[in-house]
PDB file of C-alpha atoms in Angstrom:
ATOM      1  CA  MET A   1     133.366  90.524 110.623  1.00 74.00           C
ATOM      2  CA  ILE A   2     130.929  91.040 108.111  1.00 83.00           C
ATOM      3  CA  HIS A   3     132.517  91.675 104.679  1.00 84.00           C
ATOM      4  CA  VAL A   4     129.901  92.296 101.400  1.00 88.00           C
ATOM      5  CA  HIS A   5     131.012  94.830  98.781  1.00 90.00           C
ATOM      6  CA  ASP A   6     128.211  96.648  96.088  1.00 91.00           C
ATOM      7  CA  MET A   7     125.102  96.992  98.550  1.00 93.00           C
ATOM      8  CA  GLY A   8     123.754  99.050  96.095  1.00 94.00           C
ATOM      9  CA  PHE A   9     123.565  96.650  93.020  1.00 94.00           C
ATOM     10  CA  PHE A  10     122.799  94.097  95.489  1.00 94.00           C
ATOM     11  CA  VAL A  11     119.673  96.311  96.630  1.00 95.00           C
ATOM     12  CA  LEU A  12     118.182  97.038  92.957  1.00 95.00           C
ATOM     13  CA  SER A  13     119.425  93.406  91.439  1.00 93.00           C
ATOM     14  CA  THR A  14     116.595  92.217  95.076  1.00 93.00           C
ATOM     15  CA  LEU A  15     113.953  94.601  94.234  1.00 93.00           C
ATOM     16  CA  LEU A  16     113.617  93.639  90.389  1.00 91.00           C
ATOM     17  CA  LEU A  17     113.648  90.547  91.637  1.00 88.00           C
ATOM     18  CA  ALA A  18     110.834  90.716  94.345  1.00 89.00           C
ATOM     19  CA  PHE A  19     108.872  92.404  91.183  1.00 89.00           C
ATOM     20  CA  THR A  20     109.104  89.537  89.435  1.00 86.00           C
ATOM     21  CA  PRO A  21     105.709  87.621  90.149  1.00 86.00           C
ATOM     22  CA  GLY A  22     105.856  83.438  90.706  1.00 89.00           C
ATOM     23  CA  PRO A  23     104.145  81.525  93.114  1.00 91.00           C
ATOM     24  CA  ASP A  24     104.728  83.501  96.764  1.00 93.00           C
ATOM     25  CA  THR A  25     103.480  86.291  94.398  1.00 93.00           C
ATOM     26  CA  LEU A  26     100.424  84.766  93.395  1.00 93.00           C
ATOM     27  CA  LEU A  27      99.343  83.023  97.286  1.00 94.00           C
ATOM     28  CA  ILE A  28      99.112  86.999  98.379  1.00 96.00           C
ATOM     29  CA  VAL A  29      97.052  88.349  96.263  1.00 94.00           C
ATOM     30  CA  SER A  30      94.605  84.917  96.254  1.00 91.00           C
ATOM     31  CA  ARG A  31      94.815  85.187 100.013  1.00 92.00           C
ATOM     32  CA  THR A  32      94.666  88.163 100.443  1.00 92.00           C
ATOM     33  CA  THR A  33      91.654  88.865  97.824  1.00 89.00           C
ATOM     34  CA  SER A  34      89.686  85.455  99.188  1.00 85.00           C
ATOM     35  CA  HIS A  35      89.852  86.829 103.217  1.00 87.00           C
ATOM     36  CA  GLY A  36      91.251  90.230 103.587  1.00 89.00           C
ATOM     37  CA  LEU A  37      94.772  91.749 104.337  1.00 92.00           C
ATOM     38  CA  ARG A  38      95.076  90.117 107.318  1.00 93.00           C
ATOM     39  CA  ALA A  39      95.333  86.603 106.003  1.00 94.00           C
ATOM     40  CA  GLY A  40      97.319  87.974 103.695  1.00 95.00           C
ATOM     41  CA  GLY A  41     100.148  89.545 105.968  1.00 96.00           C
ATOM     42  CA  ILE A  42      99.933  86.057 107.497  1.00 96.00           C
ATOM     43  CA  THR A  43     101.149  84.598 103.811  1.00 97.00           C
ATOM     44  CA  VAL A  44     104.055  87.121 103.886  1.00 97.00           C
ATOM     45  CA  LEU A  45     105.288  86.043 107.509  1.00 97.00           C
ATOM     46  CA  GLY A  46     105.102  82.165 105.875  1.00 97.00           C
ATOM     47  CA  ILE A  47     106.831  83.267 103.034  1.00 97.00           C
ATOM     48  CA  SER A  48     109.134  85.499 104.383  1.00 97.00           C
ATOM     49  CA  ALA A  49     109.812  81.949 107.181  1.00 97.00           C
ATOM     50  CA  GLY A  50     110.752  80.343 104.130  1.00 96.00           C
ATOM     51  CA  ILE A  51     113.418  82.269 102.444  1.00 96.00           C
ATOM     52  CA  PHE A  52     114.960  82.745 106.491  1.00 96.00           C
ATOM     53  CA  LEU A  53     115.366  79.367 105.945  1.00 95.00           C
ATOM     54  CA  HIS A  54     116.904  78.999 102.502  1.00 93.00           C
ATOM     55  CA  THR A  55     119.090  82.089 104.019  1.00 94.00           C
ATOM     56  CA  LEU A  56     120.329  79.765 106.923  1.00 93.00           C
ATOM     57  CA  ALA A  57     120.430  77.183 104.707  1.00 91.00           C
ATOM     58  CA  ALA A  58     122.619  78.476 101.606  1.00 89.00           C
ATOM     59  CA  SER A  59     124.880  80.644 104.883  1.00 90.00           C
ATOM     60  CA  LEU A  60     125.909  76.927 106.700  1.00 88.00           C
ATOM     61  CA  GLY A  61     126.121  75.010 103.411  1.00 85.00           C
ATOM     62  CA  VAL A  62     123.174  72.552 103.299  1.00 82.00           C
ATOM     63  CA  SER A  63     121.401  74.279 100.106  1.00 76.00           C
ATOM     64  CA  ALA A  64     125.147  72.984  98.796  1.00 77.00           C
ATOM     65  CA  ILE A  65     123.444  69.082  99.026  1.00 80.00           C
ATOM     66  CA  LEU A  66     121.040  70.252  96.243  1.00 74.00           C
ATOM     67  CA  ASN A  67     123.866  70.846  93.843  1.00 71.00           C
ATOM     68  CA  THR A  68     125.394  68.053  94.199  1.00 79.00           C
ATOM     69  CA  SER A  69     122.652  65.765  94.445  1.00 82.00           C
ATOM     70  CA  PRO A  70     120.979  65.715  91.899  1.00 83.00           C
ATOM     71  CA  GLY A  71     118.466  62.419  93.542  1.00 86.00           C
ATOM     72  CA  LEU A  72     117.808  65.149  96.222  1.00 83.00           C
ATOM     73  CA  PHE A  73     117.008  67.913  93.524  1.00 83.00           C
ATOM     74  CA  THR A  74     114.671  65.677  92.422  1.00 87.00           C
ATOM     75  CA  PHE A  75     113.378  64.721  95.572  1.00 88.00           C
ATOM     76  CA  VAL A  76     112.537  67.956  96.821  1.00 88.00           C
ATOM     77  CA  LYS A  77     111.549  69.517  93.469  1.00 88.00           C
ATOM     78  CA  PHE A  78     108.289  66.824  93.136  1.00 91.00           C
ATOM     79  CA  LEU A  79     107.234  67.544  96.520  1.00 90.00           C
ATOM     80  CA  GLY A  80     107.283  71.333  95.866  1.00 89.00           C
ATOM     81  CA  ALA A  81     105.196  70.634  92.498  1.00 90.00           C
ATOM     82  CA  GLY A  82     102.991  68.647  93.527  1.00 92.00           C
ATOM     83  CA  TYR A  83     102.267  71.035  96.585  1.00 90.00           C
ATOM     84  CA  LEU A  84     101.331  73.685  94.203  1.00 90.00           C
ATOM     85  CA  LEU A  85      99.596  71.361  91.802  1.00 93.00           C
ATOM     86  CA  PHE A  86      97.760  70.938  95.296  1.00 91.00           C
ATOM     87  CA  ILE A  87      96.579  74.354  96.168  1.00 89.00           C
ATOM     88  CA  GLY A  88      96.018  74.945  92.335  1.00 89.00           C
ATOM     89  CA  VAL A  89      93.552  72.381  92.085  1.00 91.00           C
ATOM     90  CA  SER A  90      91.723  72.847  95.637  1.00 88.00           C
ATOM     91  CA  MET A  91      91.213  76.037  94.503  1.00 84.00           C
ATOM     92  CA  VAL A  92      89.821  75.613  91.020  1.00 85.00           C
ATOM     93  CA  ILE A  93      87.309  72.859  92.333  1.00 85.00           C
ATOM     94  CA  ARG A  94      85.629  74.479  95.324  1.00 72.00           C
ATOM     95  CA  THR A  95      82.640  75.050  94.326  1.00 48.00           C
ATOM     96  CA  SER A  96      81.733  78.267  96.476  1.00 49.00           C
ATOM     97  CA  PRO A  97      83.115  80.500  99.162  1.00 48.00           C
ATOM     98  CA  LYS A  98      82.274  79.746 103.040  1.00 46.00           C
ATOM     99  CA  LYS A  99      80.755  82.848 104.127  1.00 44.00           C
ATOM    100  CA  THR A 100      79.151  85.337 101.845  1.00 42.00           C
ATOM    101  CA  GLN A 101      81.101  88.463 100.729  1.00 49.00           C
ATOM    102  CA  VAL A 102      79.896  92.127 100.718  1.00 49.00           C
ATOM    103  CA  GLN A 103      80.507  94.871  98.518  1.00 48.00           C
ATOM    104  CA  GLY A 104      84.351  93.698  98.071  1.00 49.00           C
ATOM    105  CA  VAL A 105      85.147  93.139 101.969  1.00 52.00           C
ATOM    106  CA  ALA A 106      86.494  89.773 102.460  1.00 56.00           C
ATOM    107  CA  PRO A 107      85.072  87.223 105.288  1.00 60.00           C
ATOM    108  CA  GLU A 108      87.480  87.593 108.520  1.00 65.00           C
ATOM    109  CA  PRO A 109      89.750  84.184 108.472  1.00 69.00           C
ATOM    110  CA  SER A 110      89.564  82.527 111.805  1.00 68.00           C
ATOM    111  CA  ASP A 111      92.741  81.790 113.478  1.00 71.00           C
ATOM    112  CA  ARG A 112      92.972  77.757 112.031  1.00 76.00           C
ATOM    113  CA  SER A 113      92.216  79.174 108.990  1.00 82.00           C
ATOM    114  CA  LEU A 114      95.781  82.494 109.509  1.00 88.00           C
ATOM    115  CA  GLY A 115      97.530  79.447 110.871  1.00 91.00           C
ATOM    116  CA  LEU A 116      96.951  77.696 107.449  1.00 91.00           C
ATOM    117  CA  MET A 117      98.026  80.251 105.323  1.00 93.00           C
ATOM    118  CA  PHE A 118     100.653  81.118 106.800  1.00 96.00           C
ATOM    119  CA  ARG A 119     101.777  77.026 106.429  1.00 95.00           C
ATOM    120  CA  GLN A 120     101.038  77.611 103.056  1.00 94.00           C
ATOM    121  CA  GLY A 121     103.241  80.768 102.235  1.00 95.00           C
ATOM    122  CA  PHE A 122     106.053  78.853 104.435  1.00 96.00           C
ATOM    123  CA  LEU A 123     105.336  75.371 102.205  1.00 94.00           C
ATOM    124  CA  THR A 124     105.074  77.766  98.696  1.00 93.00           C
ATOM    125  CA  ASN A 125     107.950  78.677  98.784  1.00 92.00           C
ATOM    126  CA  VAL A 126     110.339  76.394 101.513  1.00 92.00           C
ATOM    127  CA  LEU A 127     109.942  73.483  99.084  1.00 91.00           C
ATOM    128  CA  ASN A 128     111.550  74.902  95.877  1.00 88.00           C
ATOM    129  CA  PRO A 129     114.876  73.649  95.128  1.00 85.00           C
ATOM    130  CA  LYS A 130     115.013  76.684  92.870  1.00 82.00           C
ATOM    131  CA  VAL A 131     114.441  78.899  95.374  1.00 87.00           C
ATOM    132  CA  ALA A 132     117.901  77.529  97.338  1.00 86.00           C
ATOM    133  CA  LEU A 133     119.717  76.632  94.200  1.00 84.00           C
ATOM    134  CA  PHE A 134     119.455  80.708  93.137  1.00 86.00           C
ATOM    135  CA  PHE A 135     120.388  81.556  96.682  1.00 88.00           C
ATOM    136  CA  LEU A 136     124.261  79.597  96.025  1.00 84.00           C
ATOM    137  CA  ALA A 137     124.196  81.329  93.058  1.00 85.00           C
ATOM    138  CA  PHE A 138     123.080  84.858  94.051  1.00 89.00           C
ATOM    139  CA  LEU A 139     124.352  86.106  97.687  1.00 89.00           C
ATOM    140  CA  PRO A 140     128.172  84.531  97.537  1.00 89.00           C
ATOM    141  CA  GLN A 141     128.502  87.676  94.465  1.00 90.00           C
ATOM    142  CA  PHE A 142     128.713  90.082  96.857  1.00 92.00           C
ATOM    143  CA  VAL A 143     130.650  88.435  99.501  1.00 89.00           C
ATOM    144  CA  ASP A 144     134.285  89.538  99.108  1.00 87.00           C
ATOM    145  CA  ARG A 145     136.560  87.259  99.123  1.00 82.00           C
ATOM    146  CA  GLU A 146     138.868  87.263 101.570  1.00 79.00           C
ATOM    147  CA  ALA A 147     136.134  87.708 104.065  1.00 76.00           C
ATOM    148  CA  SER A 148     137.648  85.737 107.412  1.00 80.00           C
ATOM    149  CA  ARG A 149     133.556  84.230 107.664  1.00 84.00           C
ATOM    150  CA  PRO A 150     131.526  84.050 104.511  1.00 85.00           C
ATOM    151  CA  ALA A 151     129.227  82.336 106.141  1.00 88.00           C
ATOM    152  CA  LEU A 152     127.807  85.325 108.532  1.00 91.00           C
ATOM    153  CA  SER A 153     128.340  87.846 105.340  1.00 91.00           C
ATOM    154  CA  LEU A 154     126.086  85.328 103.349  1.00 92.00           C
ATOM    155  CA  PHE A 155     123.633  85.476 106.641  1.00 94.00           C
ATOM    156  CA  PHE A 156     123.507  88.956 106.664  1.00 94.00           C
ATOM    157  CA  LEU A 157     122.557  89.506 102.538  1.00 95.00           C
ATOM    158  CA  GLY A 158     119.642  87.023 103.609  1.00 94.00           C
ATOM    159  CA  VAL A 159     118.307  88.960 105.699  1.00 96.00           C
ATOM    160  CA  VAL A 160     118.303  92.111 103.813  1.00 96.00           C
ATOM    161  CA  PHE A 161     116.944  90.134 101.095  1.00 96.00           C
ATOM    162  CA  ASN A 162     114.246  88.575 103.000  1.00 96.00           C
ATOM    163  CA  PHE A 163     113.622  91.928 104.550  1.00 97.00           C
ATOM    164  CA  ILE A 164     113.341  93.621 101.081  1.00 96.00           C
ATOM    165  CA  GLY A 165     111.043  90.891  99.910  1.00 95.00           C
ATOM    166  CA  SER A 166     108.829  91.123 102.540  1.00 96.00           C
ATOM    167  CA  LEU A 167     108.583  94.449 102.575  1.00 97.00           C
ATOM    168  CA  TRP A 168     107.255  94.664  98.329  1.00 96.00           C
ATOM    169  CA  ASN A 169     104.941  91.572  99.336  1.00 96.00           C
ATOM    170  CA  TYR A 170     103.426  93.138 101.567  1.00 97.00           C
ATOM    171  CA  CYS A 171     102.741  95.973  99.607  1.00 96.00           C
ATOM    172  CA  THR A 172     101.662  93.496  97.330  1.00 96.00           C
ATOM    173  CA  ALA A 173      98.941  92.775  99.537  1.00 96.00           C
ATOM    174  CA  LEU A 174      97.704  96.132 100.551  1.00 96.00           C
ATOM    175  CA  PHE A 175      97.635  96.624  96.750  1.00 94.00           C
ATOM    176  CA  ALA A 176      95.536  93.184  96.292  1.00 92.00           C
ATOM    177  CA  GLU A 177      93.167  94.507  98.827  1.00 91.00           C
ATOM    178  CA  PHE A 178      93.073  97.837  97.644  1.00 90.00           C
ATOM    179  CA  ALA A 179      92.204  96.570  94.403  1.00 85.00           C
ATOM    180  CA  SER A 180      89.891  93.720  95.200  1.00 83.00           C
ATOM    181  CA  ARG A 181      87.240  96.648  97.175  1.00 81.00           C
ATOM    182  CA  PHE A 182      86.536  97.759  93.495  1.00 77.00           C
ATOM    183  CA  LEU A 183      86.947  94.827  91.748  1.00 74.00           C
ATOM    184  CA  LEU A 184      85.149  91.740  93.068  1.00 64.00           C
ATOM    185  CA  GLN A 185      82.087  93.472  94.507  1.00 61.00           C
ATOM    186  CA  ASP A 186      80.291  89.759  95.348  1.00 64.00           C
ATOM    187  CA  SER A 187      81.550  86.426  95.997  1.00 68.00           C
ATOM    188  CA  ARG A 188      80.754  85.305  92.672  1.00 72.00           C
ATOM    189  CA  SER A 189      83.531  87.027  91.327  1.00 72.00           C
ATOM    190  CA  THR A 190      85.962  86.907  94.158  1.00 72.00           C
ATOM    191  CA  GLN A 191      85.475  82.850  93.573  1.00 76.00           C
ATOM    192  CA  TRP A 192      85.935  82.360  89.966  1.00 78.00           C
ATOM    193  CA  PHE A 193      89.156  84.744  90.692  1.00 80.00           C
ATOM    194  CA  GLN A 194      90.229  81.945  92.948  1.00 81.00           C
ATOM    195  CA  ARG A 195      89.873  79.817  90.516  1.00 85.00           C
ATOM    196  CA  GLY A 196      92.072  81.691  87.610  1.00 88.00           C
ATOM    197  CA  ALA A 197      94.563  82.141  90.348  1.00 86.00           C
ATOM    198  CA  GLY A 198      93.997  77.799  90.786  1.00 87.00           C
ATOM    199  CA  ALA A 199      94.613  77.479  87.612  1.00 90.00           C
ATOM    200  CA  PHE A 200      98.049  79.516  87.435  1.00 89.00           C
ATOM    201  CA  PHE A 201      99.360  77.214  90.561  1.00 88.00           C
ATOM    202  CA  VAL A 202      98.673  74.021  88.364  1.00 93.00           C
ATOM    203  CA  TYR A 203     101.320  76.462  85.677  1.00 91.00           C
ATOM    204  CA  PHE A 204     103.474  76.311  88.468  1.00 89.00           C
ATOM    205  CA  GLY A 205     103.542  73.343  89.608  1.00 90.00           C
ATOM    206  CA  ILE A 206     103.625  71.918  86.209  1.00 93.00           C
ATOM    207  CA  ARG A 207     106.422  73.858  85.192  1.00 88.00           C
ATOM    208  CA  LEU A 208     108.546  73.346  88.283  1.00 87.00           C
ATOM    209  CA  ALA A 209     108.317  69.598  87.885  1.00 88.00           C
ATOM    210  CA  LEU A 210     109.482  70.215  84.482  1.00 88.00           C
ATOM    211  CA  ALA A 211     111.919  72.639  84.790  1.00 76.00           C
ATOM    212  CA  GLY A 212     115.953  71.735  85.758  1.00 70.00           C
ATOM    213  CA  PRO A 213     118.150  73.288  88.267  1.00 60.00           C
ATOM    214  CA  ALA A 214     118.333  76.383  86.439  1.00 52.00           C
ATOM    215  CA  MET A 215     119.258  79.239  88.767  1.00 48.00           C
ATOM    216  CA  ASP A 216     116.246  80.994  88.952  1.00 50.00           C
ATOM    217  CA  VAL A 217     113.115  81.877  91.535  1.00 51.00           C
ATOM    218  CA  GLY A 218     109.987  81.656  89.297  1.00 50.00           C
TER     219      GLY A 218
END
């Protein structure tokens, strides 16, 4: 059986956390403005898959290894930081879009590009060890101490967290697609926006590389 408590506070806390921008939000906005709502939705699915893996790892106790192994935490941290830096630098040095953008309408991505965006969303989330440690610190607070199957309760909370976060992420993609039609009217403005987003990815990568095992998501 599932034994949890204070679900109202859990949902409210999850919403507040979802509203906090980070690498996931930046990736969704970047992919939506450059390739359209479909690309943003695929990126959201990739991020959701990453959160699901974190949920599964926390429920099975795998994430606890990161908390007890500084070496492993550091390895995953630098792996994730390197990936964020790779995305950021790639966006900054890209000189021209592959297709010309007309009247603020993003070019339709190919199936191959969509697969890449899914992987980017997945890896950006799953390679952040701070997310795993956050799950270990946050979810157990809402599991009853007398729960006969705490792993099942943790998994349930993780699924709820993922569902709420995914809804907000898709709303973010919708807003980004709507805003881009008015703010990014040509390929040049889109190009400079992507470069700015790339610079923020570089910042997030450096921030992750310098971070300790703090219990936050950003």
